Short mmCIF file of C-alpha atoms in Angstrom, two decimals:
data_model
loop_
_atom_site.label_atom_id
_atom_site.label_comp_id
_atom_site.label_asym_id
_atom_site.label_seq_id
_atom_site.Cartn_x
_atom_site.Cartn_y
_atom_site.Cartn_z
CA UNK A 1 159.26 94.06 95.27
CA UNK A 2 155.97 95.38 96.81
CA UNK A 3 152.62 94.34 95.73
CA UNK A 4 150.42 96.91 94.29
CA UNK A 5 146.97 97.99 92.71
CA UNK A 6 145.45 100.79 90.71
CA UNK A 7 142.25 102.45 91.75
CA UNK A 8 141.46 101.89 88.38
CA UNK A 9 140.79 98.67 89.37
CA UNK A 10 138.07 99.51 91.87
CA UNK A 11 136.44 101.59 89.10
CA UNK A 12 133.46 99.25 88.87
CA UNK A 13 133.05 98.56 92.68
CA UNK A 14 133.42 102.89 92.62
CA UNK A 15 130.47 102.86 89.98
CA UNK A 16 128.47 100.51 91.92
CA UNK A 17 128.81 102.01 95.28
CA UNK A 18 129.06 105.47 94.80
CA UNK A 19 132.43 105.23 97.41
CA UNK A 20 135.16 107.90 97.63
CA UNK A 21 139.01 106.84 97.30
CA UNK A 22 139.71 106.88 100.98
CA UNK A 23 137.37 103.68 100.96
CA UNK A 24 139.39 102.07 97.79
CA UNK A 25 142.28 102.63 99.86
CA UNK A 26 140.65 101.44 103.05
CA UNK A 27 139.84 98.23 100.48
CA UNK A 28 143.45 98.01 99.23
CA UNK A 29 144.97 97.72 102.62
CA UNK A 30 142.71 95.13 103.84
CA UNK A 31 142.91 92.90 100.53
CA UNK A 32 146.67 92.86 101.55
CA UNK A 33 148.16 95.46 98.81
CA UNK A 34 151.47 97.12 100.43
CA UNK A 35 150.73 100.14 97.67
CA UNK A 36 148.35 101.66 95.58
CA UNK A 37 148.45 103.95 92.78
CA UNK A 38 146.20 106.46 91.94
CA UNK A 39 144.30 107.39 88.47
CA UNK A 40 143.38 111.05 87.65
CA UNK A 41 141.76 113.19 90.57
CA UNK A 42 138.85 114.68 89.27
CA UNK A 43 137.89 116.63 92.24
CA UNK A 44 136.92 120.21 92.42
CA UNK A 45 140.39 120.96 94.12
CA UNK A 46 142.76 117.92 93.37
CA UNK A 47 145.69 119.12 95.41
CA UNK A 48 143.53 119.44 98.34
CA UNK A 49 142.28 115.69 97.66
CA UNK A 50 145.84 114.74 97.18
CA UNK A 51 146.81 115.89 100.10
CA UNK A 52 143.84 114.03 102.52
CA UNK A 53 144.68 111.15 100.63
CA UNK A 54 148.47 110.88 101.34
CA UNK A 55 147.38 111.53 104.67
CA UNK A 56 145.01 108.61 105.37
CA UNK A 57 147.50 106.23 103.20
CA UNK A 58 150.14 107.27 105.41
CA UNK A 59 147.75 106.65 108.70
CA UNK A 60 146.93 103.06 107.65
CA UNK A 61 150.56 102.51 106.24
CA UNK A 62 149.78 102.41 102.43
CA UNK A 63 152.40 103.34 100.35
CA UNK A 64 151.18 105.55 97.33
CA UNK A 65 153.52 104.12 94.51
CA UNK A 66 152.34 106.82 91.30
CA UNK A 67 149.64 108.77 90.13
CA UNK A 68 148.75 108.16 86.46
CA UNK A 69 147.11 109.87 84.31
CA UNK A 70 145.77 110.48 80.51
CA UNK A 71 147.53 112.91 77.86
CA UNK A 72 147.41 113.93 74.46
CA UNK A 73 150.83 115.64 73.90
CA UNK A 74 150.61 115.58 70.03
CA UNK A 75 147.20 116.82 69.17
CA UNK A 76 146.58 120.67 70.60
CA UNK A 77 148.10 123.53 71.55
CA UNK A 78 151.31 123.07 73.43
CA UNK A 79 151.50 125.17 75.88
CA UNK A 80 147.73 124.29 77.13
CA UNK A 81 149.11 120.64 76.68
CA UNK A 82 152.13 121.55 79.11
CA UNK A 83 150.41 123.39 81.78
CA UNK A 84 147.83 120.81 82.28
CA UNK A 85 150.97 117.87 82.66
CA UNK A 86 152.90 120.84 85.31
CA UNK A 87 149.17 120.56 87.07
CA UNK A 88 149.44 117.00 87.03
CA UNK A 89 152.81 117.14 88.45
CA UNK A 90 151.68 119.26 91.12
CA UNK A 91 148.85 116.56 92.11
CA UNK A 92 151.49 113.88 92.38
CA UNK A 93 153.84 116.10 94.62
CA UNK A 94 150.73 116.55 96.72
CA UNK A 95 150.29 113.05 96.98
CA UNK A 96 153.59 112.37 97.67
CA UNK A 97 153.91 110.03 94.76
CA UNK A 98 157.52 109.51 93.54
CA UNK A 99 155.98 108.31 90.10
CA UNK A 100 153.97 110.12 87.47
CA UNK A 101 152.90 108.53 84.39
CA UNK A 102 151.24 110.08 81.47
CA UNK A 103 150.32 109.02 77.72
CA UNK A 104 151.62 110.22 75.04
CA UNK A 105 148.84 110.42 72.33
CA UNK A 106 146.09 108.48 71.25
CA UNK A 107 145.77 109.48 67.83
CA UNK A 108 147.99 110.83 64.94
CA UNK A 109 146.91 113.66 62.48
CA UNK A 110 146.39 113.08 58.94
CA UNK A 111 149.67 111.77 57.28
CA UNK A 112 151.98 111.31 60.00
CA UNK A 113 153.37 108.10 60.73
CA UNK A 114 154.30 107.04 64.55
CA UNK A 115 158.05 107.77 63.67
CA UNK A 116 157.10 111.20 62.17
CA UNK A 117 155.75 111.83 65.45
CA UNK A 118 158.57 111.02 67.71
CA UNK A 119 160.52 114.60 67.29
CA UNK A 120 157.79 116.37 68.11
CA UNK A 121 156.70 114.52 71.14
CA UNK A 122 160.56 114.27 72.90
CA UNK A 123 160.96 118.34 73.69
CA UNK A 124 157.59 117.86 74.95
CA UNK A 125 158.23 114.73 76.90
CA UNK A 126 161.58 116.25 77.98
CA UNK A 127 159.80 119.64 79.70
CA UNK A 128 157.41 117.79 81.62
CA UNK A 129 159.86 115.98 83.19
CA UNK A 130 162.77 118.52 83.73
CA UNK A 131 159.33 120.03 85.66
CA UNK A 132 158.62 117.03 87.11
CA UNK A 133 162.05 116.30 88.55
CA UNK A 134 162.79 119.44 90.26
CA UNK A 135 160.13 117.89 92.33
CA UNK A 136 161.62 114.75 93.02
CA UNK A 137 159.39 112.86 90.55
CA UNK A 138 160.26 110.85 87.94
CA UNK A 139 157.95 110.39 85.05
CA UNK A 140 157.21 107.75 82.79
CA UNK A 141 155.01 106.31 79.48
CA UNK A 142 152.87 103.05 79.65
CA UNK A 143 152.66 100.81 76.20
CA UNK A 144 149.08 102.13 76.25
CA UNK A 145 146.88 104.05 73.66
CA UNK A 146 147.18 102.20 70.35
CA UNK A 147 149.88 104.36 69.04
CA UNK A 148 152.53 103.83 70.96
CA UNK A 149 151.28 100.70 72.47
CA UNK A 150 154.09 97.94 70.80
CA UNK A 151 157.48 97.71 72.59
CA UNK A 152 159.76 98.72 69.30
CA UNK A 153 157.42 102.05 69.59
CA UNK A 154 157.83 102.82 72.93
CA UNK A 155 161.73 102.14 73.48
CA UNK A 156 162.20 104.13 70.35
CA UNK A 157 160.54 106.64 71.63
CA UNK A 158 162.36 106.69 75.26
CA UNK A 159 165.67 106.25 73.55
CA UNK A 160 164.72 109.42 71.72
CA UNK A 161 163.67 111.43 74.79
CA UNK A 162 167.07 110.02 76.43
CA UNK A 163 166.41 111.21 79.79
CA UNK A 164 167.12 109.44 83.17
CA UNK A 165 164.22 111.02 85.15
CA UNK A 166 161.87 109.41 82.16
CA UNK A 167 161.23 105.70 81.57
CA UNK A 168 158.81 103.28 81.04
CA UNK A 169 155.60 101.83 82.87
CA UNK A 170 155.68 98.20 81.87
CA UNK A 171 152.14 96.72 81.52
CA UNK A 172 151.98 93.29 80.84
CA UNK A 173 149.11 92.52 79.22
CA UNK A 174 148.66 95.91 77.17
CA UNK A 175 150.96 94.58 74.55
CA UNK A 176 147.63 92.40 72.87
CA UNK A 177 146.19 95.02 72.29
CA UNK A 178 148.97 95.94 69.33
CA UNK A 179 148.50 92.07 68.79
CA UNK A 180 152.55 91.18 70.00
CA UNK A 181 153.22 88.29 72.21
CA UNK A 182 153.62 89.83 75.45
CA UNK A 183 157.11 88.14 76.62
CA UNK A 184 158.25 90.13 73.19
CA UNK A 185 157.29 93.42 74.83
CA UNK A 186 158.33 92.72 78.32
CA UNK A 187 161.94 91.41 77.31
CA UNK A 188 162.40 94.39 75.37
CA UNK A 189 160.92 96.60 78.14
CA UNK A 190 162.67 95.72 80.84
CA UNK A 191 165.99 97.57 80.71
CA UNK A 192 163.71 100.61 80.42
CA UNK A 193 161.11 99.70 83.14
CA UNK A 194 160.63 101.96 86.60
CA UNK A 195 157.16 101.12 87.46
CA UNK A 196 155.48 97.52 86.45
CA UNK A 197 151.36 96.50 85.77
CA UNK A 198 150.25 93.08 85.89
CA UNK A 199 146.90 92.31 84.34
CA UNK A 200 145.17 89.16 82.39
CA UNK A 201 143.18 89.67 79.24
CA UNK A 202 140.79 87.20 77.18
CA UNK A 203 142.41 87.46 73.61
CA UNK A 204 140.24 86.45 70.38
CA UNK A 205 141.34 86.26 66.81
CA UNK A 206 139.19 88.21 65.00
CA UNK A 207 138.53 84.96 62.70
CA UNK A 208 137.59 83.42 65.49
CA UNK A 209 133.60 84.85 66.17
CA UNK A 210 131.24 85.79 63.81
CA UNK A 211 130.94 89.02 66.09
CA UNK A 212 132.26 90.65 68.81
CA UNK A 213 130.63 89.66 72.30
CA UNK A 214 129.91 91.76 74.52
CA UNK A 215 132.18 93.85 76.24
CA UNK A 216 135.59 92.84 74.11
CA UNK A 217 137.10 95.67 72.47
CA UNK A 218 138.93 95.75 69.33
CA UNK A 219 142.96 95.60 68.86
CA UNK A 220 144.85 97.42 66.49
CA UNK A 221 144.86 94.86 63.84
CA UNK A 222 140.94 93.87 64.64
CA UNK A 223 141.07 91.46 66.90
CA UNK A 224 139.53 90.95 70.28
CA UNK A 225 140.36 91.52 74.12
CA UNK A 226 138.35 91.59 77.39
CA UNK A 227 139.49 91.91 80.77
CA UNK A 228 139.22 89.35 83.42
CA UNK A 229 141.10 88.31 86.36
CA UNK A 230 144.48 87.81 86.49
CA UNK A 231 145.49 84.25 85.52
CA UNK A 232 142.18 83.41 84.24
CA UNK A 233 142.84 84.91 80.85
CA UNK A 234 145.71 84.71 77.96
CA UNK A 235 148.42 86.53 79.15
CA UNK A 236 151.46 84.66 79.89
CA UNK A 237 151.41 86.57 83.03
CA UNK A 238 153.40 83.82 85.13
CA UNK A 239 155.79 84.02 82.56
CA UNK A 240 156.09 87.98 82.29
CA UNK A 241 156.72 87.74 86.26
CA UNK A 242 159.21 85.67 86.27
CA UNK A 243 160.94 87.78 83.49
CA UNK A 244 160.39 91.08 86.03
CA UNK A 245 161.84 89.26 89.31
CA UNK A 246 164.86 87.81 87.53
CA UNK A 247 165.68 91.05 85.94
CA UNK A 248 166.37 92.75 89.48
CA UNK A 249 163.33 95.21 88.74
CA UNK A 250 162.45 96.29 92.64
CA UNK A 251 159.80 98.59 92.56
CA UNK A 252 156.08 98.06 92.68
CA UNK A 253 154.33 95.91 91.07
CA UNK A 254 150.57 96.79 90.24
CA UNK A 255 147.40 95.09 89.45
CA UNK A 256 145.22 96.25 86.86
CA UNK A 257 141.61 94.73 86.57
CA UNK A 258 139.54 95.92 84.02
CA UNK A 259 137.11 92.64 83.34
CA UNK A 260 133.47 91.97 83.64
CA UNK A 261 133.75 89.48 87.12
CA UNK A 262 132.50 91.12 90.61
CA UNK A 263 135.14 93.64 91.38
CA UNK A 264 136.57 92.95 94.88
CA UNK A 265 136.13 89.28 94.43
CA UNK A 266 138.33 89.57 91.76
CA UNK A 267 140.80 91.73 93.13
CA UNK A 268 140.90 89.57 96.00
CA UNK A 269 141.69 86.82 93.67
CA UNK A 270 144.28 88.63 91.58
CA UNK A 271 145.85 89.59 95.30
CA UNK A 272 146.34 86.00 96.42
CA UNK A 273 147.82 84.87 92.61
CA UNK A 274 150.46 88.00 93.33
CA UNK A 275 151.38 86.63 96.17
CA UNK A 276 151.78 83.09 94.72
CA UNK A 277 153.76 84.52 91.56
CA UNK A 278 156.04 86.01 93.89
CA UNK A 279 156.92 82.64 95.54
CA UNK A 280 157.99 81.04 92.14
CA UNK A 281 161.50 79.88 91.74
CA UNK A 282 163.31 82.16 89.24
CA UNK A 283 165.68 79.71 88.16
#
């Protein structure tokens, strides 16, 4: 299993610095990640970008493990929706990527429940990745975006879809924010898993505080969570790895930081308790 990170997780050092993703890679590579995965290009001309950027990962020997990126497949027209995912696609051949994930949805319309939605998401889900795997890319859906963010949601959903070339992008620590224990979700996810996130969260009850501190956001149910580095915060994330490694999973695993700390010290941080995870006996 190769050791990963998102550029998402550079997004504050990116704020801070004003730096272009060749640096974040540049960054990667010399914290020690063997991969990195890349968040929605937002240049003027992101097959272009894609391109450079599989360039100079290949030049410094950094694997690009996915590009991942936001959708709304529920809410919209549907063949605006579907073009837009086929650009995406395009981006991640460019890239070389052998991974693209997208959302699902982030809201539901008046009246419909998250099972209502299902059938009309899977023909959806199911053209973006017959497109997607003419390409050699597989695609995939995070527990992310409130909706479907539980594991019984998800697999539901990718049992209904019931397509090899589409599975899951485990994150470990986005379960909280549907409030379920996240070695529930992970145990269930597994089976379905082809690309993994590790990532630590602070997680308050919302009995707990008089009022929300700053920068926690809210749960489903109301309750608290803010990013911080990985193993400082609630997630049984020791736990979840040791469920990943013993299930045979052998693709990349990927840190996520989204917290408040000094960006690269963090990352470095998050790096070197990777590394220590993956030296854990199994057994």
């Amino acid at each position: 299993m190769k050791l990963g990170v998102s550029s998402y997780s550079f997004a504050k050092y990116i704020k801070e610095t004003e730096c272009d993703l060749f640096e974040v890679c540049r960054l990667a590579k010399e914290i020690g990640f063997a991969a990195i995965e890349f968040i929605n290009i937002t240049t003027p001309d992101p097959i272009a970008t894609a391109k450079e950027l599989r360039e100079y990962c290949a030049s410094i020997d950094l694997e690009i493990a996915a590009y991942t990126i936001g959708a709304d497949l529920l809410n919209g027209d549907e063949e605006e929706i579907l073009q837009k995912l086929y650009d995406f696609v395009d981006t991640a051949e460019a890239l070389g990527a052998p991974l693209m994930r997208h959302d699902v949805t982030y809201s539901l319309p008046d009246g419909m429940t998250w099972e209502d939605a299902i059938p009309v998401l899977v023909p959806r889900i199911r053209k973006v990745t017959e497109y997607a795997k003419k390409k050699g890319i597989r695609t995939c859906s995070e527990n992310h975006g409130y909706i479907f963010q539980d594991s019984e949601r998800v697999e539901a959903l990718i049992k209904a879809v019931d397509d090899p070339n589409y599975g899951w992008l485990l994150d470990v620590g986005n379960f909280l924010c549907a409030d379920e224990y996240p070695l529930d979700g992970v145990r269930r996810a597994l089976p379905y898993a082809i690309h993994a996130h590790v990532k630590d969260f602070l997680y308050r009850k919302s009995d707990e505080l008089l009022a929300r501190p700053s920068g926690f956001f809210g749960t489903r149910n109301g309750n608290l969570l803010r990013g911080t580095i990985l193993g400082h915060g609630d997630v049984p994330v020791a736990e979840a790895v040791k469920l990943i490694r013993k299930s045979g999973y052998d693709g990349v695993l990927s840190l996520e930081f989204e917290g408040a700390e000094e960006n690269l010290p963090a990352l470095r941080a998050g790096y070197k308790y990777m590394t220590r995870l993956m030296e854990m006996p199994i057994e």
